[in-house]
Amino acid sequence: MSDLISTKGLTKRFGGLVAVDGVELRIQEGQVAGVMGPNGSGKTTLFNMLSGLFRPSDGQILFQGKDITHLAPHKRVEMGMARTFQLVSVFDSLTAWENLVLSTIRFRKGQQTFRNLYFAPAQKRTILTSCLEALEMVGLTEQSEKPTSELSYGEKRMLEIGIALSLKPRLLLLDEPLAGLSDHEISEVLDLIDRVKKNFTLVIIEHKISKIVDLVETLTVINLGRIICEGDPEQVLCEPSVRECYWGKETDTCSM
Ligand SMILES: Nc1ncnc2c1ncn2[C@@H]1O[C@H](COP(=O)(O)OP(=O)(O)OP(=O)(O)O)[C@@H](O)[C@H]1O
Ligand SMILES: [Mg+2]
């Protein structure tokens, strides 16, 4: 299997702080990959560089074999990359439906203005169909006309994932999709991911490792901006260095 996205020596410095330090990441097409690491270890910064929000200080990002290191974020979306944010990022003043349609119009290739949409009914149908499908997939059809401010945090999270899905990505990056959710909402998000994961390559940052250990095929652990371990999730979680950096002390048994 070939790499869908990979990085070479990817580095981000904020003044004297090296937040991401020479990361060599390889994610194969179709893979479900997990990324974990202590708070402040550089996970979100890595996603911000992959998605184009942060310009790397050093290194290279390849997506579908092309060097995208300096490509604008919206161009990466057009190429098939979508992401969600650690803190849910949707427009509170719009309805769920408006949030979906707006994002889908904005990011569909060659479909970046309402004017284009107005003159292209066929594209309009395609966009509306994929928005309706996404709404249904995330279970928000009934809520579609509500202002997003009236949705629960879990529903907003689902909407954000729905927006990403409506773009029909080839690569989906989820930054802590379970953060701040109740146990019930966590199982809803996990069910959704399980249902749709076959359609794309997925990279998921998550602290709640026990929740995703059965979902992910590989696990990468980052500490102090560097990859310290990667591979089979069960084996990675049993590595003394991982246990030490994550749980603060070495343990004799591996019970994850
Ligand atoms: N825009 C920024 N400007 C300056 N420093 C930043 C910026 N973004 C992140 N950092 C710093 O870079 C380091 C890595 O932060 P990052 O958010 O990537 O960590 P993380 O692994 O996602 O942590 P968490 O698990 O808490 O979300 C931290 O020390 C953070 O304070
Ligand atoms: Mg983070």
PDB file of C-alpha atoms and ligand atoms in Angstrom:
ATOM      1  CA  MET A   1       0.000   0.000   0.000  1.00  0.00           C
ATOM      2  CA  SER A   2       1.292   3.472  -0.807  1.00  0.00           C
ATOM      3  CA  ASP A   3       1.517   6.453   1.534  1.00  0.00           C
ATOM      4  CA  LEU A   4      -1.382   8.868   1.249  1.00  0.00           C
ATOM      5  CA  ILE A   5       0.347  11.449   3.403  1.00  0.00           C
ATOM      6  CA  SER A   6       3.870  11.553   4.758  1.00  0.00           C
ATOM      7  CA  THR A   7       6.216  14.046   6.330  1.00  0.00           C
ATOM      8  CA  LYS A   8       9.975  14.408   6.209  1.00  0.00           C
ATOM      9  CA  GLY A   9      11.774  16.162   9.053  1.00  0.00           C
ATOM     10  CA  LEU A  10       8.652  18.182   9.805  1.00  0.00           C
ATOM     11  CA  THR A  11       9.458  20.854  12.376  1.00  0.00           C
ATOM     12  CA  LYS A  12       7.637  23.779  13.955  1.00  0.00           C
ATOM     13  CA  ARG A  13       9.360  26.308  16.188  1.00  0.00           C
ATOM     14  CA  PHE A  14       7.588  28.986  18.179  1.00  0.00           C
ATOM     15  CA  GLY A  15      10.464  31.270  19.160  1.00  0.00           C
ATOM     16  CA  GLY A  16      12.741  29.070  21.262  1.00  0.00           C
ATOM     17  CA  LEU A  17      10.147  26.299  21.646  1.00  0.00           C
ATOM     18  CA  VAL A  18      10.359  23.353  19.269  1.00  0.00           C
ATOM     19  CA  ALA A  19       6.736  22.144  19.260  1.00  0.00           C
ATOM     20  CA  VAL A  20       7.239  19.557  16.491  1.00  0.00           C
ATOM     21  CA  ASP A  21      10.729  18.265  16.014  1.00  0.00           C
ATOM     22  CA  GLY A  22      11.759  16.441  12.834  1.00  0.00           C
ATOM     23  CA  VAL A  23       8.655  14.269  12.562  1.00  0.00           C
ATOM     24  CA  GLU A  24       8.679  11.511   9.934  1.00  0.00           C
ATOM     25  CA  LEU A  25       5.082  10.372   9.664  1.00  0.00           C
ATOM     26  CA  ARG A  26       3.772   7.871   7.117  1.00  0.00           C
ATOM     27  CA  ILE A  27       0.080   7.166   6.738  1.00  0.00           C
ATOM     28  CA  GLN A  28      -0.948   4.607   4.155  1.00  0.00           C
ATOM     29  CA  GLU A  29      -4.046   4.882   1.983  1.00  0.00           C
ATOM     30  CA  GLY A  30      -7.030   3.311   3.739  1.00  0.00           C
ATOM     31  CA  GLN A  31      -5.375   3.183   7.153  1.00  0.00           C
ATOM     32  CA  VAL A  32      -7.002   4.134  10.454  1.00  0.00           C
ATOM     33  CA  ALA A  33      -4.160   5.669  12.445  1.00  0.00           C
ATOM     34  CA  GLY A  34      -4.156   6.930  16.023  1.00  0.00           C
ATOM     35  CA  VAL A  35      -1.895   9.639  17.447  1.00  0.00           C
ATOM     36  CA  MET A  36      -1.432  10.064  21.175  1.00  0.00           C
ATOM     37  CA  GLY A  37       0.902  11.956  23.458  1.00  0.00           C
ATOM     38  CA  PRO A  38       0.870  14.032  26.649  1.00  0.00           C
ATOM     39  CA  ASN A  39      -0.599  17.550  26.719  1.00  0.00           C
ATOM     40  CA  GLY A  40       1.551  20.012  24.823  1.00  0.00           C
ATOM     41  CA  SER A  41       3.507  17.302  23.001  1.00  0.00           C
ATOM     42  CA  GLY A  42       2.806  18.791  19.561  1.00  0.00           C
ATOM     43  CA  LYS A  43      -0.116  16.752  18.217  1.00  0.00           C
ATOM     44  CA  THR A  44      -2.368  19.658  17.232  1.00  0.00           C
ATOM     45  CA  THR A  45       0.601  21.584  15.869  1.00  0.00           C
ATOM     46  CA  LEU A  46       1.342  18.583  13.646  1.00  0.00           C
ATOM     47  CA  PHE A  47      -2.278  18.599  12.363  1.00  0.00           C
ATOM     48  CA  ASN A  48      -2.084  22.371  11.869  1.00  0.00           C
ATOM     49  CA  MET A  49       0.904  21.868   9.582  1.00  0.00           C
ATOM     50  CA  LEU A  50      -0.678  18.930   7.728  1.00  0.00           C
ATOM     51  CA  SER A  51      -3.813  20.978   7.059  1.00  0.00           C
ATOM     52  CA  GLY A  52      -1.901  24.140   6.153  1.00  0.00           C
ATOM     53  CA  LEU A  53      -2.896  26.309   9.099  1.00  0.00           C
ATOM     54  CA  PHE A  54       0.725  26.586  10.260  1.00  0.00           C
ATOM     55  CA  ARG A  55       3.664  26.967   7.940  1.00  0.00           C
ATOM     56  CA  PRO A  56       6.401  24.479   8.905  1.00  0.00           C
ATOM     57  CA  SER A  57       9.713  25.917  10.113  1.00  0.00           C
ATOM     58  CA  ASP A  58      11.424  23.013   8.387  1.00  0.00           C
ATOM     59  CA  GLY A  59      10.675  19.798   6.552  1.00  0.00           C
ATOM     60  CA  GLN A  60       8.261  18.606   3.945  1.00  0.00           C
ATOM     61  CA  ILE A  61       4.708  17.275   3.614  1.00  0.00           C
ATOM     62  CA  LEU A  62       3.720  14.966   0.767  1.00  0.00           C
ATOM     63  CA  PHE A  63       0.048  14.245   0.002  1.00  0.00           C
ATOM     64  CA  GLN A  64      -0.885  11.844  -2.787  1.00  0.00           C
ATOM     65  CA  GLY A  65       2.760  11.994  -3.851  1.00  0.00           C
ATOM     66  CA  LYS A  66       2.744  15.792  -4.239  1.00  0.00           C
ATOM     67  CA  ASP A  67       4.712  18.264  -2.168  1.00  0.00           C
ATOM     68  CA  ILE A  68       2.051  20.321  -0.395  1.00  0.00           C
ATOM     69  CA  THR A  69       4.340  21.911   2.213  1.00  0.00           C
ATOM     70  CA  HIS A  70       3.465  25.422   1.064  1.00  0.00           C
ATOM     71  CA  LEU A  71      -0.024  24.809  -0.316  1.00  0.00           C
ATOM     72  CA  ALA A  72      -2.892  26.945   1.050  1.00  0.00           C
ATOM     73  CA  PRO A  73      -5.353  25.183   3.390  1.00  0.00           C
ATOM     74  CA  HIS A  74      -8.321  25.436   0.978  1.00  0.00           C
ATOM     75  CA  LYS A  75      -6.248  23.862  -1.805  1.00  0.00           C
ATOM     76  CA  ARG A  76      -5.535  20.912   0.498  1.00  0.00           C
ATOM     77  CA  VAL A  77      -9.283  20.570   1.106  1.00  0.00           C
ATOM     78  CA  GLU A  78      -9.835  20.582  -2.647  1.00  0.00           C
ATOM     79  CA  MET A  79      -7.251  17.803  -2.915  1.00  0.00           C
ATOM     80  CA  GLY A  80      -9.276  15.702  -0.476  1.00  0.00           C
ATOM     81  CA  MET A  81      -8.098  16.614   3.017  1.00  0.00           C
ATOM     82  CA  ALA A  82     -10.616  17.473   5.737  1.00  0.00           C
ATOM     83  CA  ARG A  83     -10.187  18.018   9.457  1.00  0.00           C
ATOM     84  CA  THR A  84     -12.014  18.753  12.669  1.00  0.00           C
ATOM     85  CA  PHE A  85     -10.717  20.877  15.528  1.00  0.00           C
ATOM     86  CA  GLN A  86      -9.938  20.099  19.159  1.00  0.00           C
ATOM     87  CA  LEU A  87     -12.491  22.757  20.158  1.00  0.00           C
ATOM     88  CA  VAL A  88     -15.593  22.383  18.014  1.00  0.00           C
ATOM     89  CA  SER A  89     -15.474  24.958  15.257  1.00  0.00           C
ATOM     90  CA  VAL A  90     -18.871  25.757  13.684  1.00  0.00           C
ATOM     91  CA  PHE A  91     -20.840  28.994  13.208  1.00  0.00           C
ATOM     92  CA  ASP A  92     -23.210  29.316  16.183  1.00  0.00           C
ATOM     93  CA  SER A  93     -25.414  31.930  14.498  1.00  0.00           C
ATOM     94  CA  LEU A  94     -26.219  29.676  11.503  1.00  0.00           C
ATOM     95  CA  THR A  95     -28.458  26.616  11.482  1.00  0.00           C
ATOM     96  CA  ALA A  96     -26.913  23.167  11.231  1.00  0.00           C
ATOM     97  CA  TRP A  97     -28.052  23.007   7.601  1.00  0.00           C
ATOM     98  CA  GLU A  98     -26.556  26.414   6.759  1.00  0.00           C
ATOM     99  CA  ASN A  99     -23.247  25.410   8.347  1.00  0.00           C
ATOM    100  CA  LEU A 100     -23.144  22.298   6.200  1.00  0.00           C
ATOM    101  CA  VAL A 101     -24.137  23.925   2.922  1.00  0.00           C
ATOM    102  CA  LEU A 102     -21.838  26.897   3.401  1.00  0.00           C
ATOM    103  CA  SER A 103     -18.775  24.736   4.044  1.00  0.00           C
ATOM    104  CA  THR A 104     -19.568  22.369   1.220  1.00  0.00           C
ATOM    105  CA  ILE A 105     -19.995  25.184  -1.302  1.00  0.00           C
ATOM    106  CA  ARG A 106     -16.841  26.873  -0.105  1.00  0.00           C
ATOM    107  CA  PHE A 107     -14.636  23.845  -0.389  1.00  0.00           C
ATOM    108  CA  ARG A 108     -15.921  21.898  -3.390  1.00  0.00           C
ATOM    109  CA  LYS A 109     -13.426  22.077  -6.190  1.00  0.00           C
ATOM    110  CA  GLY A 110     -14.398  24.734  -8.754  1.00  0.00           C
ATOM    111  CA  GLN A 111     -17.440  25.656  -6.689  1.00  0.00           C
ATOM    112  CA  GLN A 112     -16.274  28.451  -4.497  1.00  0.00           C
ATOM    113  CA  THR A 113     -18.942  31.116  -4.870  1.00  0.00           C
ATOM    114  CA  PHE A 114     -22.698  31.304  -4.497  1.00  0.00           C
ATOM    115  CA  ARG A 115     -22.731  32.854  -7.984  1.00  0.00           C
ATOM    116  CA  ASN A 116     -21.252  29.660  -9.476  1.00  0.00           C
ATOM    117  CA  LEU A 117     -23.793  27.638  -7.584  1.00  0.00           C
ATOM    118  CA  TYR A 118     -26.677  29.789  -8.846  1.00  0.00           C
ATOM    119  CA  PHE A 119     -25.678  29.155 -12.459  1.00  0.00           C
ATOM    120  CA  ALA A 120     -24.947  25.461 -12.062  1.00  0.00           C
ATOM    121  CA  PRO A 121     -28.073  23.555 -10.997  1.00  0.00           C
ATOM    122  CA  ALA A 122     -26.432  20.160 -11.476  1.00  0.00           C
ATOM    123  CA  GLN A 123     -23.675  21.078  -9.027  1.00  0.00           C
ATOM    124  CA  LYS A 124     -26.322  22.473  -6.702  1.00  0.00           C
ATOM    125  CA  ARG A 125     -28.097  19.104  -6.675  1.00  0.00           C
ATOM    126  CA  THR A 126     -24.816  17.274  -5.973  1.00  0.00           C
ATOM    127  CA  ILE A 127     -23.997  19.591  -3.099  1.00  0.00           C
ATOM    128  CA  LEU A 128     -27.451  19.448  -1.545  1.00  0.00           C
ATOM    129  CA  THR A 129     -27.505  15.655  -1.852  1.00  0.00           C
ATOM    130  CA  SER A 130     -24.168  15.259  -0.106  1.00  0.00           C
ATOM    131  CA  CYS A 131     -25.272  17.681   2.640  1.00  0.00           C
ATOM    132  CA  LEU A 132     -28.510  15.731   3.180  1.00  0.00           C
ATOM    133  CA  GLU A 133     -26.563  12.464   3.306  1.00  0.00           C
ATOM    134  CA  ALA A 134     -24.099  13.938   5.806  1.00  0.00           C
ATOM    135  CA  LEU A 135     -26.924  15.255   8.023  1.00  0.00           C
ATOM    136  CA  GLU A 136     -28.518  11.839   8.083  1.00  0.00           C
ATOM    137  CA  MET A 137     -25.212  10.082   8.700  1.00  0.00           C
ATOM    138  CA  VAL A 138     -24.553  12.168  11.819  1.00  0.00           C
ATOM    139  CA  GLY A 139     -28.179  11.870  12.990  1.00  0.00           C
ATOM    140  CA  LEU A 140     -29.015  15.586  12.807  1.00  0.00           C
ATOM    141  CA  THR A 141     -31.790  15.582  10.198  1.00  0.00           C
ATOM    142  CA  GLU A 142     -34.387  16.557  12.809  1.00  0.00           C
ATOM    143  CA  GLN A 143     -32.201  19.372  14.105  1.00  0.00           C
ATOM    144  CA  SER A 144     -31.224  20.817  10.752  1.00  0.00           C
ATOM    145  CA  GLU A 145     -33.232  24.059  11.060  1.00  0.00           C
ATOM    146  CA  LYS A 146     -32.174  24.823  14.622  1.00  0.00           C
ATOM    147  CA  PRO A 147     -29.604  27.556  15.254  1.00  0.00           C
ATOM    148  CA  THR A 148     -26.357  25.765  15.993  1.00  0.00           C
ATOM    149  CA  SER A 149     -26.144  27.657  19.306  1.00  0.00           C
ATOM    150  CA  GLU A 150     -29.104  25.534  20.501  1.00  0.00           C
ATOM    151  CA  LEU A 151     -27.354  22.218  19.810  1.00  0.00           C
ATOM    152  CA  SER A 152     -25.585  20.330  22.591  1.00  0.00           C
ATOM    153  CA  TYR A 153     -21.783  20.143  22.480  1.00  0.00           C
ATOM    154  CA  GLY A 154     -22.053  16.524  21.295  1.00  0.00           C
ATOM    155  CA  GLU A 155     -24.417  17.536  18.477  1.00  0.00           C
ATOM    156  CA  LYS A 156     -22.069  20.345  17.451  1.00  0.00           C
ATOM    157  CA  ARG A 157     -19.234  17.817  17.353  1.00  0.00           C
ATOM    158  CA  MET A 158     -21.367  15.557  15.149  1.00  0.00           C
ATOM    159  CA  LEU A 159     -22.170  18.530  12.902  1.00  0.00           C
ATOM    160  CA  GLU A 160     -18.478  19.330  12.545  1.00  0.00           C
ATOM    161  CA  ILE A 161     -17.755  15.735  11.582  1.00  0.00           C
ATOM    162  CA  GLY A 162     -20.756  15.868   9.203  1.00  0.00           C
ATOM    163  CA  ILE A 163     -19.278  18.941   7.516  1.00  0.00           C
ATOM    164  CA  ALA A 164     -16.007  17.086   7.035  1.00  0.00           C
ATOM    165  CA  LEU A 165     -17.849  14.033   5.656  1.00  0.00           C
ATOM    166  CA  SER A 166     -19.911  16.121   3.228  1.00  0.00           C
ATOM    167  CA  LEU A 167     -16.629  17.098   1.566  1.00  0.00           C
ATOM    168  CA  LYS A 168     -16.118  13.403   0.780  1.00  0.00           C
ATOM    169  CA  PRO A 169     -12.493  13.521   1.903  1.00  0.00           C
ATOM    170  CA  ARG A 170      -9.787  11.094   0.984  1.00  0.00           C
ATOM    171  CA  LEU A 171      -8.007  11.906   4.253  1.00  0.00           C
ATOM    172  CA  LEU A 172      -9.837  12.891   7.435  1.00  0.00           C
ATOM    173  CA  LEU A 173      -7.937  14.312  10.416  1.00  0.00           C
ATOM    174  CA  LEU A 174      -9.850  14.273  13.707  1.00  0.00           C
ATOM    175  CA  ASP A 175      -8.332  16.213  16.616  1.00  0.00           C
ATOM    176  CA  GLU A 176      -9.669  14.733  19.874  1.00  0.00           C
ATOM    177  CA  PRO A 177     -13.184  14.009  18.589  1.00  0.00           C
ATOM    178  CA  LEU A 178     -14.224  12.545  21.964  1.00  0.00           C
ATOM    179  CA  ALA A 179     -13.082  15.481  24.122  1.00  0.00           C
ATOM    180  CA  GLY A 180     -15.811  16.998  26.278  1.00  0.00           C
ATOM    181  CA  LEU A 181     -18.429  14.383  25.343  1.00  0.00           C
ATOM    182  CA  SER A 182     -20.583  12.243  27.643  1.00  0.00           C
ATOM    183  CA  ASP A 183     -20.229   8.444  27.517  1.00  0.00           C
ATOM    184  CA  HIS A 184     -23.375   8.236  25.399  1.00  0.00           C
ATOM    185  CA  GLU A 185     -22.096  10.869  22.941  1.00  0.00           C
ATOM    186  CA  ILE A 186     -18.715   9.109  22.810  1.00  0.00           C
ATOM    187  CA  SER A 187     -20.358   5.872  21.713  1.00  0.00           C
ATOM    188  CA  GLU A 188     -22.374   7.753  19.079  1.00  0.00           C
ATOM    189  CA  VAL A 189     -19.222   9.334  17.627  1.00  0.00           C
ATOM    190  CA  LEU A 190     -17.384   5.994  17.716  1.00  0.00           C
ATOM    191  CA  ASP A 191     -20.321   4.261  15.989  1.00  0.00           C
ATOM    192  CA  LEU A 192     -20.312   6.914  13.303  1.00  0.00           C
ATOM    193  CA  ILE A 193     -16.560   6.625  12.732  1.00  0.00           C
ATOM    194  CA  ASP A 194     -16.880   2.858  12.556  1.00  0.00           C
ATOM    195  CA  ARG A 195     -19.633   3.126   9.921  1.00  0.00           C
ATOM    196  CA  VAL A 196     -17.797   5.566   7.652  1.00  0.00           C
ATOM    197  CA  LYS A 197     -14.109   4.719   8.095  1.00  0.00           C
ATOM    198  CA  LYS A 198     -14.021   2.425   5.051  1.00  0.00           C
ATOM    199  CA  ASN A 199     -14.560   5.461   2.795  1.00  0.00           C
ATOM    200  CA  PHE A 200     -11.302   7.253   3.578  1.00  0.00           C
ATOM    201  CA  THR A 201      -7.982   7.282   5.382  1.00  0.00           C
ATOM    202  CA  LEU A 202      -8.351   8.428   8.969  1.00  0.00           C
ATOM    203  CA  VAL A 203      -5.896   9.944  11.430  1.00  0.00           C
ATOM    204  CA  ILE A 204      -7.292  10.483  14.889  1.00  0.00           C
ATOM    205  CA  ILE A 205      -5.638  12.284  17.799  1.00  0.00           C
ATOM    206  CA  GLU A 206      -7.121  11.065  21.047  1.00  0.00           C
ATOM    207  CA  HIS A 207      -6.307  11.013  24.745  1.00  0.00           C
ATOM    208  CA  LYS A 208      -9.033   8.485  25.517  1.00  0.00           C
ATOM    209  CA  ILE A 209      -6.879   5.697  24.176  1.00  0.00           C
ATOM    210  CA  SER A 210      -8.924   2.842  25.625  1.00  0.00           C
ATOM    211  CA  LYS A 211     -11.876   4.086  23.520  1.00  0.00           C
ATOM    212  CA  ILE A 212     -10.025   3.966  20.204  1.00  0.00           C
ATOM    213  CA  VAL A 213      -7.568   1.133  20.691  1.00  0.00           C
ATOM    214  CA  ASP A 214      -9.849  -1.307  18.861  1.00  0.00           C
ATOM    215  CA  LEU A 215     -10.569   1.208  16.100  1.00  0.00           C
ATOM    216  CA  VAL A 216      -7.039   2.142  15.067  1.00  0.00           C
ATOM    217  CA  GLU A 217      -4.690  -0.109  13.092  1.00  0.00           C
ATOM    218  CA  THR A 218      -1.545   1.793  14.011  1.00  0.00           C
ATOM    219  CA  LEU A 219      -0.669   4.060  16.887  1.00  0.00           C
ATOM    220  CA  THR A 220       1.936   6.819  16.893  1.00  0.00           C
ATOM    221  CA  VAL A 221       3.105   8.308  20.174  1.00  0.00           C
ATOM    222  CA  ILE A 222       4.518  11.816  20.279  1.00  0.00           C
ATOM    223  CA  ASN A 223       6.431  13.273  23.188  1.00  0.00           C
ATOM    224  CA  LEU A 224       8.150  16.662  23.259  1.00  0.00           C
ATOM    225  CA  GLY A 225       7.474  17.073  19.540  1.00  0.00           C
ATOM    226  CA  ARG A 226       9.068  13.776  18.523  1.00  0.00           C
ATOM    227  CA  ILE A 227       7.695  10.394  17.573  1.00  0.00           C
ATOM    228  CA  ILE A 228       8.856   8.064  20.320  1.00  0.00           C
ATOM    229  CA  CYS A 229       7.030   4.916  19.246  1.00  0.00           C
ATOM    230  CA  GLU A 230       4.730   3.693  16.475  1.00  0.00           C
ATOM    231  CA  GLY A 231       3.191   0.491  15.209  1.00  0.00           C
ATOM    232  CA  ASP A 232       0.661  -2.050  16.409  1.00  0.00           C
ATOM    233  CA  PRO A 233      -1.495  -0.319  19.066  1.00  0.00           C
ATOM    234  CA  GLU A 234      -1.369  -3.106  21.663  1.00  0.00           C
ATOM    235  CA  GLN A 235       2.402  -3.384  21.373  1.00  0.00           C
ATOM    236  CA  VAL A 236       2.919   0.377  21.411  1.00  0.00           C
ATOM    237  CA  LEU A 237       0.866   0.711  24.585  1.00  0.00           C
ATOM    238  CA  CYS A 238       3.017  -1.912  26.264  1.00  0.00           C
ATOM    239  CA  GLU A 239       6.274  -0.086  25.499  1.00  0.00           C
ATOM    240  CA  PRO A 240       7.869   1.084  28.766  1.00  0.00           C
ATOM    241  CA  SER A 241       8.889   4.432  27.201  1.00  0.00           C
ATOM    242  CA  VAL A 242       5.285   5.107  26.169  1.00  0.00           C
ATOM    243  CA  ARG A 243       3.901   4.139  29.540  1.00  0.00           C
ATOM    244  CA  GLU A 244       6.472   6.282  31.270  1.00  0.00           C
ATOM    245  CA  CYS A 245       5.831   9.424  29.225  1.00  0.00           C
ATOM    246  CA  TYR A 246       2.079   9.015  29.244  1.00  0.00           C
ATOM    247  CA  TRP A 247       1.321   7.732  32.699  1.00  0.00           C
ATOM    248  CA  GLY A 248       4.345   9.210  34.460  1.00  0.00           C
ATOM    249  CA  LYS A 249       5.968   6.033  35.724  1.00  0.00           C
ATOM    250  CA  GLU A 250       6.949   2.646  34.441  1.00  0.00           C
ATOM    251  CA  THR A 251       4.628  -0.184  35.287  1.00  0.00           C
ATOM    252  CA  ASP A 252       5.470  -3.870  35.294  1.00  0.00           C
ATOM    253  CA  THR A 253       2.318  -5.085  33.625  1.00  0.00           C
ATOM    254  CA  CYS A 254       0.614  -3.965  30.492  1.00  0.00           C
ATOM    255  CA  SER A 255      -3.109  -3.901  31.106  1.00  0.00           C
ATOM    256  CA  MET A 256      -4.327  -1.580  28.356  1.00  0.00           C
TER     257      MET A 256
HETATM  258  N1  LIG B   1       0.304  29.329  18.046  1.00  0.00           N
HETATM  259  C1  LIG B   1       1.187  29.002  18.979  1.00  0.00           C
HETATM  260  N2  LIG B   1       2.099  29.890  19.428  1.00  0.00           N
HETATM  261  C2  LIG B   1       3.015  29.554  20.362  1.00  0.00           C
HETATM  262  N3  LIG B   1       3.109  28.322  20.920  1.00  0.00           N
HETATM  263  C3  LIG B   1       2.228  27.396  20.518  1.00  0.00           C
HETATM  264  C4  LIG B   1       1.226  27.679  19.531  1.00  0.00           C
HETATM  265  N4  LIG B   1       0.501  26.562  19.326  1.00  0.00           N
HETATM  266  C5  LIG B   1       1.020  25.625  20.141  1.00  0.00           C
HETATM  267  N5  LIG B   1       2.044  26.128  20.855  1.00  0.00           N
HETATM  268  C6  LIG B   1       2.862  25.388  21.828  1.00  0.00           C
HETATM  269  O1  LIG B   1       3.368  24.249  21.166  1.00  0.00           O
HETATM  270  C7  LIG B   1       3.368  23.122  22.060  1.00  0.00           C
HETATM  271  C8  LIG B   1       2.565  22.007  21.456  1.00  0.00           C
HETATM  272  O2  LIG B   1       1.199  22.394  21.481  1.00  0.00           O
HETATM  273  P1  LIG B   1       0.054  21.500  20.835  1.00  0.00           P
HETATM  274  O3  LIG B   1      -1.199  22.277  20.947  1.00  0.00           O
HETATM  275  O4  LIG B   1       0.486  21.065  19.496  1.00  0.00           O
HETATM  276  O5  LIG B   1       0.033  20.255  21.810  1.00  0.00           O
HETATM  277  P2  LIG B   1      -0.955  19.026  21.872  1.00  0.00           P
HETATM  278  O6  LIG B   1      -0.123  17.795  21.847  1.00  0.00           O
HETATM  279  O7  LIG B   1      -2.025  19.160  20.867  1.00  0.00           O
HETATM  280  O8  LIG B   1      -1.573  19.174  23.356  1.00  0.00           O
HETATM  281  P3  LIG B   1      -3.030  18.822  23.911  1.00  0.00           P
HETATM  282  O9  LIG B   1      -3.043  17.333  24.173  1.00  0.00           O
HETATM  283  O10 LIG B   1      -3.100  19.591  25.213  1.00  0.00           O
HETATM  284  O11 LIG B   1      -4.049  19.273  22.923  1.00  0.00           O
HETATM  285  C9  LIG B   1       2.829  23.643  23.398  1.00  0.00           C
HETATM  286  O12 LIG B   1       3.933  23.978  24.210  1.00  0.00           O
HETATM  287  C10 LIG B   1       2.055  24.882  23.001  1.00  0.00           C
HETATM  288  O13 LIG B   1       2.005  25.819  24.047  1.00  0.00           O
HETATM  289 MG    MG B   2      -4.063  19.382  20.919  1.00  0.00          MG
END
